[in-house]
JSON list of C-alpha atoms in Angstrom, two decimals:
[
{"chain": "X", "resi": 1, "resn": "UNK", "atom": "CA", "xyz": [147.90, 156.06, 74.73]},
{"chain": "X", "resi": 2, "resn": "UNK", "atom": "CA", "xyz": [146.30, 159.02, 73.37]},
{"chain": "X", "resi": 3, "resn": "UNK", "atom": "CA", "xyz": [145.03, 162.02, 75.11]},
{"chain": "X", "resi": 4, "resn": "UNK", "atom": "CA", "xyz": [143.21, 164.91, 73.38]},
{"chain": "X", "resi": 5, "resn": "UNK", "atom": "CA", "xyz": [141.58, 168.04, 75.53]},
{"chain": "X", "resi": 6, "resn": "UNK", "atom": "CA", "xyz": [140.09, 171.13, 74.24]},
{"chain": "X", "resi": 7, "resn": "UNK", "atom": "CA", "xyz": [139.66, 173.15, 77.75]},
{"chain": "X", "resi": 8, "resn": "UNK", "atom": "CA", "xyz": [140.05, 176.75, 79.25]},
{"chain": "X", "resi": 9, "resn": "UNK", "atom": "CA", "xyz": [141.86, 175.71, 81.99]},
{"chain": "X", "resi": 10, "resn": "UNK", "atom": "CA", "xyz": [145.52, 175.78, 82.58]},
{"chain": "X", "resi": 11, "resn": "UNK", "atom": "CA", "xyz": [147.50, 173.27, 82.26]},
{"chain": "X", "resi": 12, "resn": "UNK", "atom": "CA", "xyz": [150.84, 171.38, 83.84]},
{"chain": "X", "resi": 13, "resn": "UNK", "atom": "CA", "xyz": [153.21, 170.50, 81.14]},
{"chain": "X", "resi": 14, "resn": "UNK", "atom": "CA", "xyz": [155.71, 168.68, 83.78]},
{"chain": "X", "resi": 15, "resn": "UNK", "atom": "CA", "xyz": [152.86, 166.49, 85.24]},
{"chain": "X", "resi": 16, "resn": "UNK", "atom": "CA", "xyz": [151.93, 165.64, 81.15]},
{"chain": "X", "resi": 17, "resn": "UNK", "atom": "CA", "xyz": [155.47, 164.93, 80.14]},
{"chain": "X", "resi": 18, "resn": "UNK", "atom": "CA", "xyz": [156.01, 163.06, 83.15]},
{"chain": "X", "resi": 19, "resn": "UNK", "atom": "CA", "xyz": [152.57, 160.89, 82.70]},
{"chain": "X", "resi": 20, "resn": "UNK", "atom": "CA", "xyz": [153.64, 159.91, 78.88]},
{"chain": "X", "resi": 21, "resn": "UNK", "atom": "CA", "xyz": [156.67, 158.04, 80.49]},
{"chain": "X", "resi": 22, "resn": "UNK", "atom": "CA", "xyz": [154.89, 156.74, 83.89]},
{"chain": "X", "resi": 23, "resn": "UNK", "atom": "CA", "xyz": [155.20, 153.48, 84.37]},
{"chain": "X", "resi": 24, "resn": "UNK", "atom": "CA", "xyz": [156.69, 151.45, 80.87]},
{"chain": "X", "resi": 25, "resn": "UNK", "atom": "CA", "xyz": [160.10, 151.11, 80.12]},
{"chain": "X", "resi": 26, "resn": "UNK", "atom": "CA", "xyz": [159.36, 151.08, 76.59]},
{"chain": "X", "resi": 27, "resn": "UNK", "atom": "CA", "xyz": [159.56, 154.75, 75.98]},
{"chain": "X", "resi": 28, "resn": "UNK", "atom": "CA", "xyz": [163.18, 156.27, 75.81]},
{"chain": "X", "resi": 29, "resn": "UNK", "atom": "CA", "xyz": [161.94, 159.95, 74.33]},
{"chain": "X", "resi": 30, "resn": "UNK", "atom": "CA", "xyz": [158.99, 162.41, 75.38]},
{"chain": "X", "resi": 31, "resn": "UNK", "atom": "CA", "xyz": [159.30, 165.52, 73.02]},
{"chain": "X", "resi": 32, "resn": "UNK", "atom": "CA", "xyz": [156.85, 168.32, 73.56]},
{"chain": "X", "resi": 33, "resn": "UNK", "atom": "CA", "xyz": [156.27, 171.67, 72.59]},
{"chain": "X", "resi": 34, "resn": "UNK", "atom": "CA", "xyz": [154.39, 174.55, 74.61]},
{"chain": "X", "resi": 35, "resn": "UNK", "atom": "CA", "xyz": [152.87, 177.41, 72.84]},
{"chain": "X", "resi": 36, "resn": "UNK", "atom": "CA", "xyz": [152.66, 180.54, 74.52]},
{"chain": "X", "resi": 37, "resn": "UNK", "atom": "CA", "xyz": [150.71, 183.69, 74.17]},
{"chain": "X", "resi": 38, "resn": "UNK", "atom": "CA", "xyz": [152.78, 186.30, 72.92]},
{"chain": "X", "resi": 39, "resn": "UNK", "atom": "CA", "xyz": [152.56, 190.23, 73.93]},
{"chain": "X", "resi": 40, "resn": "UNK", "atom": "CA", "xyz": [154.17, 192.69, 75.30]},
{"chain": "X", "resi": 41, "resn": "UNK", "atom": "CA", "xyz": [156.26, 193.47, 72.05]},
{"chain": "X", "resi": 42, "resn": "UNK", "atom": "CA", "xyz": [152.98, 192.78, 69.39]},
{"chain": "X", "resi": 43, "resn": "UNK", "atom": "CA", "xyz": [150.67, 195.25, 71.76]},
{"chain": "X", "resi": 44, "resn": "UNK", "atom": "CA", "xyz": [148.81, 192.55, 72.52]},
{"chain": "X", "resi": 45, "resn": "UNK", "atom": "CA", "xyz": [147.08, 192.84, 75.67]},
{"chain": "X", "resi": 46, "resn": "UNK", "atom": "CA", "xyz": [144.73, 190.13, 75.61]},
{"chain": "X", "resi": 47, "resn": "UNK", "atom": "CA", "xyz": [143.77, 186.83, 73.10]},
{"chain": "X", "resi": 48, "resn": "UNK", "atom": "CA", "xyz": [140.60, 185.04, 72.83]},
{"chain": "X", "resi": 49, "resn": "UNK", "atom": "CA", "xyz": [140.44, 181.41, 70.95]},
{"chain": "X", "resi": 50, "resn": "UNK", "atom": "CA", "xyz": [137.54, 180.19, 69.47]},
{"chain": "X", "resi": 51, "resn": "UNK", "atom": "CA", "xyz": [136.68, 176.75, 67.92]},
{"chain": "X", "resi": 52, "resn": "UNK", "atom": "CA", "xyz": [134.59, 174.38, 66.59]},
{"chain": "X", "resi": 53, "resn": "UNK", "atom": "CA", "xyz": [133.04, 171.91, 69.02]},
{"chain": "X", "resi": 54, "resn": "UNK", "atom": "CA", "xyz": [133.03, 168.32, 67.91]},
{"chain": "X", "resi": 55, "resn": "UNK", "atom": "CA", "xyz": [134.89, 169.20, 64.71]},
{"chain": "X", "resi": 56, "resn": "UNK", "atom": "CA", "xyz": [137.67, 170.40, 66.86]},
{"chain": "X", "resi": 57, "resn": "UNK", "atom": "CA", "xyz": [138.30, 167.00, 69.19]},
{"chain": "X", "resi": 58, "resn": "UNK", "atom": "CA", "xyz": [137.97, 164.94, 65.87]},
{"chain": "X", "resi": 59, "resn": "UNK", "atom": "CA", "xyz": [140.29, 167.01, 63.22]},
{"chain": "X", "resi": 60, "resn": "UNK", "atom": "CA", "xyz": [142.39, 166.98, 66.46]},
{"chain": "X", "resi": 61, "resn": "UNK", "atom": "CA", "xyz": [141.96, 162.73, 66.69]},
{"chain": "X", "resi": 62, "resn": "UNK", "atom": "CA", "xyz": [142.96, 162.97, 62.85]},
{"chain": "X", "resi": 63, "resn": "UNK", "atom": "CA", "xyz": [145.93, 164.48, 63.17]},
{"chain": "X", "resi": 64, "resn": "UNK", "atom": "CA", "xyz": [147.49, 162.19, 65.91]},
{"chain": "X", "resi": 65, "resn": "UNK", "atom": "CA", "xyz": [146.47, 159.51, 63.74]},
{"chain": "X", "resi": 66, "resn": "UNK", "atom": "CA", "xyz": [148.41, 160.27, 61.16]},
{"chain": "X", "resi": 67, "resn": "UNK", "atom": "CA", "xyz": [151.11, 160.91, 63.30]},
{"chain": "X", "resi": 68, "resn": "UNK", "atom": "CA", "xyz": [150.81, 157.28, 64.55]},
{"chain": "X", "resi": 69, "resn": "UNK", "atom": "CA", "xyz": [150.62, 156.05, 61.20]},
{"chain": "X", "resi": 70, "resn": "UNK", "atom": "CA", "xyz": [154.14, 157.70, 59.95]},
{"chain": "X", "resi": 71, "resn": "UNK", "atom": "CA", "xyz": [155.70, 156.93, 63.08]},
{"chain": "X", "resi": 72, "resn": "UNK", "atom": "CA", "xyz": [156.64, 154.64, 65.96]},
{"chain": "X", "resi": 73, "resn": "UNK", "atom": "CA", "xyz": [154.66, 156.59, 68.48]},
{"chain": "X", "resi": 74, "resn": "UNK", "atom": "CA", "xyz": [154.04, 155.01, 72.21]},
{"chain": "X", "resi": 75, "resn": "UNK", "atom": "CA", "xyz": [152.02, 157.78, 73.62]},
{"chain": "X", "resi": 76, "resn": "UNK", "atom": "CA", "xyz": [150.66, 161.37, 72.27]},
{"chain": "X", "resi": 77, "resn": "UNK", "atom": "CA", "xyz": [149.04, 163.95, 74.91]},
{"chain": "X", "resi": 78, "resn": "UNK", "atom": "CA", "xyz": [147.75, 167.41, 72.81]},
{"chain": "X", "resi": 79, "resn": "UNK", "atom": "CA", "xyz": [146.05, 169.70, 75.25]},
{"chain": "X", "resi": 80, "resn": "UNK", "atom": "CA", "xyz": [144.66, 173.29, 73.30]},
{"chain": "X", "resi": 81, "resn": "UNK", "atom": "CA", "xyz": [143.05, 175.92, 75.30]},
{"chain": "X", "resi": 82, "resn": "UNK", "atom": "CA", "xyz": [140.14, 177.82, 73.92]},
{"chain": "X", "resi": 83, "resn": "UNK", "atom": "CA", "xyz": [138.78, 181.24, 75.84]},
{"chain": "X", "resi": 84, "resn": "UNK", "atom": "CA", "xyz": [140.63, 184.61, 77.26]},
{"chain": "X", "resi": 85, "resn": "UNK", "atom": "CA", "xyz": [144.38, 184.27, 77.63]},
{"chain": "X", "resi": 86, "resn": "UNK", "atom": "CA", "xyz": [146.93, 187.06, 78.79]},
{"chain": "X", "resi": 87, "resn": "UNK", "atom": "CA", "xyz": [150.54, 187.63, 77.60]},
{"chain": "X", "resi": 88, "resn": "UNK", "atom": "CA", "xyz": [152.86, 184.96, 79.12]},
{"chain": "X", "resi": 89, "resn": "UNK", "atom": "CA", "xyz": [149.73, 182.35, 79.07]},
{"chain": "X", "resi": 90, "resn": "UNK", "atom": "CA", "xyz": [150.17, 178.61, 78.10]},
{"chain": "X", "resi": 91, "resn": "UNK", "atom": "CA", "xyz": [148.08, 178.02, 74.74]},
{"chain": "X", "resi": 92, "resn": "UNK", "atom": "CA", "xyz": [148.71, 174.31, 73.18]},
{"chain": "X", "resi": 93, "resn": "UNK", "atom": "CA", "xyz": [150.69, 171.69, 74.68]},
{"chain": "X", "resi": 94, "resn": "UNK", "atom": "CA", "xyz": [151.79, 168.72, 72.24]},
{"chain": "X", "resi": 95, "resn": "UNK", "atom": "CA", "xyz": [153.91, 165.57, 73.96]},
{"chain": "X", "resi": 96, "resn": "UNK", "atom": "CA", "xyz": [154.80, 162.82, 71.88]},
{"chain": "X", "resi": 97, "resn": "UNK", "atom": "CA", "xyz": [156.61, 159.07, 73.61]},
{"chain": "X", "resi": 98, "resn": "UNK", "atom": "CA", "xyz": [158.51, 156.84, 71.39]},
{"chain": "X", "resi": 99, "resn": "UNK", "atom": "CA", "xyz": [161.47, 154.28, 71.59]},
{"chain": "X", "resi": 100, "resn": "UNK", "atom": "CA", "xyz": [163.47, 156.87, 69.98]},
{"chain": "X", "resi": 101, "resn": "UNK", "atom": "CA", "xyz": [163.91, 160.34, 69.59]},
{"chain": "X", "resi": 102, "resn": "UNK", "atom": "CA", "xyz": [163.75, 160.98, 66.08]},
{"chain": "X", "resi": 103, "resn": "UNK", "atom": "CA", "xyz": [160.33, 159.30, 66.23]},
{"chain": "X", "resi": 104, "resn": "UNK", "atom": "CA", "xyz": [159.01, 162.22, 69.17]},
{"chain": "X", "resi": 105, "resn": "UNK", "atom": "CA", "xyz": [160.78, 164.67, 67.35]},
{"chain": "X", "resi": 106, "resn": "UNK", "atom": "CA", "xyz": [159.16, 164.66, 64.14]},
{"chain": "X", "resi": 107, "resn": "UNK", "atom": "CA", "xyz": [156.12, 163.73, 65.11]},
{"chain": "X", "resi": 108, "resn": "UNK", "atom": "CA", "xyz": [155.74, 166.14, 67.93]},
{"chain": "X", "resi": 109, "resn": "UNK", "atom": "CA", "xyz": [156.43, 169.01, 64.87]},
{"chain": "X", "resi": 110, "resn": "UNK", "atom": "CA", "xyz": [154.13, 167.36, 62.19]},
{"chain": "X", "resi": 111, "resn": "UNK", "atom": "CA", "xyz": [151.25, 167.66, 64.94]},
{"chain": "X", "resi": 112, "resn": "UNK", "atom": "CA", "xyz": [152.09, 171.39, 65.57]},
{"chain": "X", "resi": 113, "resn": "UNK", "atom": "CA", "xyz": [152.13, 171.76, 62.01]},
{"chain": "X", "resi": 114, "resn": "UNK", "atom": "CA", "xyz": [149.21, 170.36, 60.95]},
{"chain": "X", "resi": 115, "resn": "UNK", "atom": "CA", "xyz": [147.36, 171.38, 64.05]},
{"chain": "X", "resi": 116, "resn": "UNK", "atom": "CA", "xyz": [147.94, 175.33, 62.87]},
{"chain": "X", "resi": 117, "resn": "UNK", "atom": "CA", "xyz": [146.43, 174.67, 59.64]},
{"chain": "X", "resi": 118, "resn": "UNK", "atom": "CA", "xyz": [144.07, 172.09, 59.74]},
{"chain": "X", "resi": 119, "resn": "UNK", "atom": "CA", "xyz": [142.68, 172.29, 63.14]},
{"chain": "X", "resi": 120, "resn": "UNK", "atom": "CA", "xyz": [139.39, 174.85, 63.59]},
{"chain": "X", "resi": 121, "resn": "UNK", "atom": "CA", "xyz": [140.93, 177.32, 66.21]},
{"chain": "X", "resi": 122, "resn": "UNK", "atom": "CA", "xyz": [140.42, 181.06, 65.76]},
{"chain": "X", "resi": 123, "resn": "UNK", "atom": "CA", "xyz": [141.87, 183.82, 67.55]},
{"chain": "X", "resi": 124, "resn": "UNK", "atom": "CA", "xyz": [141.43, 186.76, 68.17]},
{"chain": "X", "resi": 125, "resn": "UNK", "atom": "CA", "xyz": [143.96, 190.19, 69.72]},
{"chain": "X", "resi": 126, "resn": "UNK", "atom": "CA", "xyz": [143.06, 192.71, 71.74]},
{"chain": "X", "resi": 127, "resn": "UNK", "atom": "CA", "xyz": [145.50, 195.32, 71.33]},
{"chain": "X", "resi": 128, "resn": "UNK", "atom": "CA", "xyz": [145.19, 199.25, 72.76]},
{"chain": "X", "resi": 129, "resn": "UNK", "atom": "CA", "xyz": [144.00, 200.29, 69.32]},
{"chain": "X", "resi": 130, "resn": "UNK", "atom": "CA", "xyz": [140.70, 197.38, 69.67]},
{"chain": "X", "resi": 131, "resn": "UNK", "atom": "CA", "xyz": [140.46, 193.88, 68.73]},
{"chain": "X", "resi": 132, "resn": "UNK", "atom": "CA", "xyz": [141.24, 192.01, 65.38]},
{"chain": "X", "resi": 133, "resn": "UNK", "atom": "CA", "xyz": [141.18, 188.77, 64.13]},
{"chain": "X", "resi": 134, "resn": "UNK", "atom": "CA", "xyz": [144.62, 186.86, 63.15]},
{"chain": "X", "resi": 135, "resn": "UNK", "atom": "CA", "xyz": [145.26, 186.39, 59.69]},
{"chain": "X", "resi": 136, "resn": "UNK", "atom": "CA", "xyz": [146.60, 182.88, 58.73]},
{"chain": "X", "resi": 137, "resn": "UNK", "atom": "CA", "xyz": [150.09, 182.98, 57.54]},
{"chain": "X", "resi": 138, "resn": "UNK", "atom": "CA", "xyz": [151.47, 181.67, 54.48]},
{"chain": "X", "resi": 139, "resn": "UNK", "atom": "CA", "xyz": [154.20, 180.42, 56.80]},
{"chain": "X", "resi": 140, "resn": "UNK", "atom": "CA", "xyz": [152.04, 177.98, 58.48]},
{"chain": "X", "resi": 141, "resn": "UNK", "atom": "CA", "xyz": [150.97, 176.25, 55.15]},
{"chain": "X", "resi": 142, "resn": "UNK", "atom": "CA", "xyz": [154.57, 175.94, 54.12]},
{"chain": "X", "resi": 143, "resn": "UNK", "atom": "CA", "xyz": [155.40, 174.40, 57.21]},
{"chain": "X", "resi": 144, "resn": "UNK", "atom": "CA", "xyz": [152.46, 172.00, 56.89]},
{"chain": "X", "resi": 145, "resn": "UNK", "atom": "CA", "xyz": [152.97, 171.43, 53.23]},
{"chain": "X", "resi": 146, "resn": "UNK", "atom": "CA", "xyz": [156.54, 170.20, 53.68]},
{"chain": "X", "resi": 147, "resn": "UNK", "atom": "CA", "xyz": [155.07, 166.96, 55.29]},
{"chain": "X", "resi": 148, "resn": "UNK", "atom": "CA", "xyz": [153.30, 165.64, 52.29]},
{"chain": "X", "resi": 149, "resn": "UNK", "atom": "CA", "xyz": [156.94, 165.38, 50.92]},
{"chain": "X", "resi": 150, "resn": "UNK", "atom": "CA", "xyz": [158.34, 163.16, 53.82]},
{"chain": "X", "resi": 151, "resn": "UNK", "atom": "CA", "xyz": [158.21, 159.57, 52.71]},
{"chain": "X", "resi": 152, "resn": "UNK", "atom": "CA", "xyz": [155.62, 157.01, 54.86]},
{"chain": "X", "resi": 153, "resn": "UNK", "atom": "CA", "xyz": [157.96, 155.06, 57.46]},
{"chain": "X", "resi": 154, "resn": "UNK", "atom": "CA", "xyz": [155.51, 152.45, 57.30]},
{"chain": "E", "resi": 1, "resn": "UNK", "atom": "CA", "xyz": [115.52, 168.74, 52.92]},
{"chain": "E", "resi": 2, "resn": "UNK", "atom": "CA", "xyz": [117.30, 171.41, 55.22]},
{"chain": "E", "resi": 3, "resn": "UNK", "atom": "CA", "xyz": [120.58, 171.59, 56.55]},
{"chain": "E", "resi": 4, "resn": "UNK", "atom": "CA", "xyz": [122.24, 172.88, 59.77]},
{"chain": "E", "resi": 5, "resn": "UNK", "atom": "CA", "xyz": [124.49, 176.21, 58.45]},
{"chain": "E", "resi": 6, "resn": "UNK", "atom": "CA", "xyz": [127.19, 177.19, 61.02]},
{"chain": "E", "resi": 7, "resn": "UNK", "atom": "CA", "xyz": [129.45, 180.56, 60.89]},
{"chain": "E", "resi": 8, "resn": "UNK", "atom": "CA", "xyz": [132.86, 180.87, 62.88]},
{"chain": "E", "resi": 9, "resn": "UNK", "atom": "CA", "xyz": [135.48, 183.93, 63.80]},
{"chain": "E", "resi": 10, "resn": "UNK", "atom": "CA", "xyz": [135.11, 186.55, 61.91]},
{"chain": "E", "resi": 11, "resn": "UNK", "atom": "CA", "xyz": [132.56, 185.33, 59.41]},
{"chain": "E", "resi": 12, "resn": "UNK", "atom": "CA", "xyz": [130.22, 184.85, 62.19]},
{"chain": "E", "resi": 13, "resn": "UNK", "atom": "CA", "xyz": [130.94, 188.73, 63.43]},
{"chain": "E", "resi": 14, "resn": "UNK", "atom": "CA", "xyz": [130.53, 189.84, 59.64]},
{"chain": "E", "resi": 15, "resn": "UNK", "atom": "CA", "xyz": [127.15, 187.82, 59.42]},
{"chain": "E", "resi": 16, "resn": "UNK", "atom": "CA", "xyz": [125.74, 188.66, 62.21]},
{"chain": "E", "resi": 17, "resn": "UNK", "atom": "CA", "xyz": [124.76, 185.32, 63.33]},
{"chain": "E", "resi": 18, "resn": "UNK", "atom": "CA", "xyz": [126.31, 181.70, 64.45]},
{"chain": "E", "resi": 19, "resn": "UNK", "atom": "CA", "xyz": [123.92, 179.34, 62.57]},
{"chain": "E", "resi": 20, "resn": "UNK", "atom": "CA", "xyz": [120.52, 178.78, 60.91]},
{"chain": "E", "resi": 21, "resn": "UNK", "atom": "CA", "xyz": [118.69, 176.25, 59.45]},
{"chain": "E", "resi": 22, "resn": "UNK", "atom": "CA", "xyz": [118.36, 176.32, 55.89]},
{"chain": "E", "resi": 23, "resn": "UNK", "atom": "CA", "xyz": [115.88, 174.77, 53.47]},
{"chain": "E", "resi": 24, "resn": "UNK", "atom": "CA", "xyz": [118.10, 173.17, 50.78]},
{"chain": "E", "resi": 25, "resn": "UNK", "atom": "CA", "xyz": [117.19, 174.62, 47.44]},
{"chain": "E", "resi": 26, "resn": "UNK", "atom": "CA", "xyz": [116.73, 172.37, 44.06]},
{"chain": "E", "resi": 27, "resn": "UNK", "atom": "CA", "xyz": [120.22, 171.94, 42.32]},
{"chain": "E", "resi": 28, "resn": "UNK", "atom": "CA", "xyz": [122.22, 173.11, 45.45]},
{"chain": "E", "resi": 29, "resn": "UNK", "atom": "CA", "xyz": [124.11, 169.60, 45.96]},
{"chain": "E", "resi": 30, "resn": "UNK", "atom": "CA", "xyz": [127.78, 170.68, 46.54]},
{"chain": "E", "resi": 31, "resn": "UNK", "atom": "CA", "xyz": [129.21, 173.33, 49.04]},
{"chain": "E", "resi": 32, "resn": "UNK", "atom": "CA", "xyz": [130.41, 175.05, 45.80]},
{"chain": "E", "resi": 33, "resn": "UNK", "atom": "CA", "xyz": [126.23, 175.19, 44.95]},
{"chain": "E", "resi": 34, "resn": "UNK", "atom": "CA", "xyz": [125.46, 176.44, 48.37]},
{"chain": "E", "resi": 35, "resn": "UNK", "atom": "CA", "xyz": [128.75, 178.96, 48.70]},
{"chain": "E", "resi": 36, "resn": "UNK", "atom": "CA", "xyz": [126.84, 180.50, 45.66]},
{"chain": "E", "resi": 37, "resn": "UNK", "atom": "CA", "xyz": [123.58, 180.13, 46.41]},
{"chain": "E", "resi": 38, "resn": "UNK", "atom": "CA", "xyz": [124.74, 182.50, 49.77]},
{"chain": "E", "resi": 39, "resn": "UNK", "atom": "CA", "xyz": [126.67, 185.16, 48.65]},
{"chain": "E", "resi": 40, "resn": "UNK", "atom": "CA", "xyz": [123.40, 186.09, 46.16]},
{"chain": "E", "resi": 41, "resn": "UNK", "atom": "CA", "xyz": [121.59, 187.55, 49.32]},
{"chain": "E", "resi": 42, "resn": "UNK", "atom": "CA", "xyz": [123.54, 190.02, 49.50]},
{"chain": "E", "resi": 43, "resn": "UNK", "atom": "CA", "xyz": [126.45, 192.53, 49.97]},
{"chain": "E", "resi": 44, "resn": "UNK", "atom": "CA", "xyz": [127.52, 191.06, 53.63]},
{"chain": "E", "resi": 45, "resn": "UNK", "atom": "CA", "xyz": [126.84, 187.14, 52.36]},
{"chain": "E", "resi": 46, "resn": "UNK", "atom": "CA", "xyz": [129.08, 187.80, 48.77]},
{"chain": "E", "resi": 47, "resn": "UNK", "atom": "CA", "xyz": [132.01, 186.87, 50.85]},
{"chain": "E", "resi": 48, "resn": "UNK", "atom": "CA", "xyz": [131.04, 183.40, 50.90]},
{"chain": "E", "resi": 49, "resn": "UNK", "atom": "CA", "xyz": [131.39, 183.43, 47.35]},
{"chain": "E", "resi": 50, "resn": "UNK", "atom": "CA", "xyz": [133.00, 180.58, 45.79]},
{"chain": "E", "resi": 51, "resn": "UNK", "atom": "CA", "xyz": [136.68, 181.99, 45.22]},
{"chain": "E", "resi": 52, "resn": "UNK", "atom": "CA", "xyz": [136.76, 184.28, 48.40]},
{"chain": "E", "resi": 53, "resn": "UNK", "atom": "CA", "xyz": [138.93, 182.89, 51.13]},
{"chain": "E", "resi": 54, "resn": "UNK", "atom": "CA", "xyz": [136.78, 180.94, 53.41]},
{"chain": "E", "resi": 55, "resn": "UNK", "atom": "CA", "xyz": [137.13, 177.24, 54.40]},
{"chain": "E", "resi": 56, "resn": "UNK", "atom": "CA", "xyz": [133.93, 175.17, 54.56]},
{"chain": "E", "resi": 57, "resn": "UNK", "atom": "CA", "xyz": [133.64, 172.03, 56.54]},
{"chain": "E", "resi": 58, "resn": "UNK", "atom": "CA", "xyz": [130.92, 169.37, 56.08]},
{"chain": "E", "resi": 59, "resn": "UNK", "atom": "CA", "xyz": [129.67, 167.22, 58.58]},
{"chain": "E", "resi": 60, "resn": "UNK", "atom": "CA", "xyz": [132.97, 168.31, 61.26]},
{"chain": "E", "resi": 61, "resn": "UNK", "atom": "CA", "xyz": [135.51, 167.47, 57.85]},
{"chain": "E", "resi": 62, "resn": "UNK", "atom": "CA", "xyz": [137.49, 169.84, 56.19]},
{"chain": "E", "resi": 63, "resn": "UNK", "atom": "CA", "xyz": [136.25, 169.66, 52.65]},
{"chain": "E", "resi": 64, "resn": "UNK", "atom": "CA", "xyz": [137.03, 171.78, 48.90]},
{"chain": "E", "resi": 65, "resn": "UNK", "atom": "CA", "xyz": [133.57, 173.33, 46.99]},
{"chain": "E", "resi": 66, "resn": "UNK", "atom": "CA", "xyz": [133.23, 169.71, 45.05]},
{"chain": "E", "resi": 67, "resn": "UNK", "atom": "CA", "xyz": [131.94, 168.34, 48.11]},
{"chain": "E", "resi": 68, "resn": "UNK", "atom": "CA", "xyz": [128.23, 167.15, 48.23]},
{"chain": "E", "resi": 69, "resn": "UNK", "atom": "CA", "xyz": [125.46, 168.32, 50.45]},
{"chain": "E", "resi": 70, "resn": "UNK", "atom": "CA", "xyz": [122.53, 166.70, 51.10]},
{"chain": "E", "resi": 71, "resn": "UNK", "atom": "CA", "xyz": [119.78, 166.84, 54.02]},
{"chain": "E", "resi": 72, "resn": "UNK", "atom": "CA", "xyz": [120.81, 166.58, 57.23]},
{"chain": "E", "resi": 73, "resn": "UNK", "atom": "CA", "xyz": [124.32, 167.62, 56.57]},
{"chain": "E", "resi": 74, "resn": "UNK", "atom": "CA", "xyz": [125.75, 170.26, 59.16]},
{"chain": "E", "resi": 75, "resn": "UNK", "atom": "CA", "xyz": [127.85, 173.09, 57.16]},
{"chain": "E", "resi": 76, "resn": "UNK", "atom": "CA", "xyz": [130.38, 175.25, 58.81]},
{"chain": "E", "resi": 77, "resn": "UNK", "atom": "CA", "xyz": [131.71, 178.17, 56.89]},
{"chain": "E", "resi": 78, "resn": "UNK", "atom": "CA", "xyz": [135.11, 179.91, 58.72]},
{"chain": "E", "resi": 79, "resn": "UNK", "atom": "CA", "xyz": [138.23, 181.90, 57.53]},
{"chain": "E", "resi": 80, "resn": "UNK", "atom": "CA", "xyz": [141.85, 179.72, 57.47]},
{"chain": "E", "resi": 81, "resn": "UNK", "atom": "CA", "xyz": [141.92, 178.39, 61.12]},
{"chain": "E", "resi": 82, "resn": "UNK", "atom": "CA", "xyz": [145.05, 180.52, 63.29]},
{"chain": "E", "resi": 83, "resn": "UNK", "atom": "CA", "xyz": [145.46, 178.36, 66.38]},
{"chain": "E", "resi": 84, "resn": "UNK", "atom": "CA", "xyz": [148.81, 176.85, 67.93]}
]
């Protein structure tokens, strides 16, 4: 089961973590992670996301596939919001089923991973001295990078 | 043969526009050609010059300046993607 959403709305990480597990008895982890716009101490009043629509939903597809080819994934749900968000707003949701948690673990962080550095999202701060666009960080290619060094489970 | 050129983020701001359409030129048959081909119209356009640090994408994939182009390919120029 895959679900992939590029949308402005909001959206409800219990009902999404709930829905990977509904109904199969197969699935004995859910991991997620829930990125959140962050403010009051970076003077950021107010973020606007950009993409790239089509490439988005299919770099997106990419990445989960990968994901389901390294690991014993049951279910992956990646919702990223694009538009005007305020301090304190959900951004990206990522929720990843499998037998096992090691499985959701990893996975669920190679997605984030890959997602900040390979997927075409842009944003952009509005701050009290104007607006700016955020830089990539070398951070994020480090933490992407380290994948290509994990051995293939399968 | 033309191609569909699109701009994203900031390079789109700097530019001044989103897309175009763009006759391919003779001997422009990689986005390393085209990056070039680009940045010689001028100040604003030089920072698509092969070396600067914007990512190009080819038909909605992520790709390096080797990459052909041909007609009918769509080309998306952007800065390193910050989303997450």
């Amino acid at each position: 089961m895959r679900t992939i959403k590029v949308q402005e709305a909001d959206f409800d990480g219990g009902a999404l973590t709930r829905a990977l597990g509904a109904g199969r008895t197969d699935v004995g982890a859910v991991a997620t992670f829930t990125g959140l716009v962050r403010g009051a101490s970076d003077g950021v009043e107010e973020m606007t996301l950009e993409h790239y629509p089509g490439m988005t939903e299919q770099s997106l597809g990419e990445i989960v596939e990968q994901a389901e080819r390294r690991w014993q994934v049951l279910g992956v749900t990646v919702i990223h919001r694009v538009g005007a968000l305020k301090p304190g707003d959900q951004i990206v949701y990522v929720g990843v089923a499998s037998a096992h948690r090691g499985d959701a673990f990893a996975a669920c962080e190679f997605i984030m991973d890959y997602l900040k550095t390979r997927a075409p999202f842009w944003k952009k701060e509005t701050t009290v001295d104007g607006t700016r666009w955020v830089d990539a960080r070398d951070t994020d290619d480090a933490a992407a990078a380290r994948w290509e060094d994990v051995e293939m489970r399968r | 043969m033309s191609i569909e050129l699109r701009y994203f983020a900031s390079l789109r701001e700097a530019l001044g526009q989103a897309d175009e359409t763009l006759e391919l030129p003779a001997g422009v048959d990689t986005v390393g050609a085209l990056r070039a081909h680009l940045a010689a119209r001028g100040e604003t356009w030089a920072r698509l010059a092969p070396g600067h640090n914007v990512r190009a994408a080819v038909n909605h994939a992520m790709v390096g300046d080797d990459a052909a182009v041909q007609g009918g390919d769509e080309v998306a120029f952007f800065p390193p993607v910050t989303g997450g």
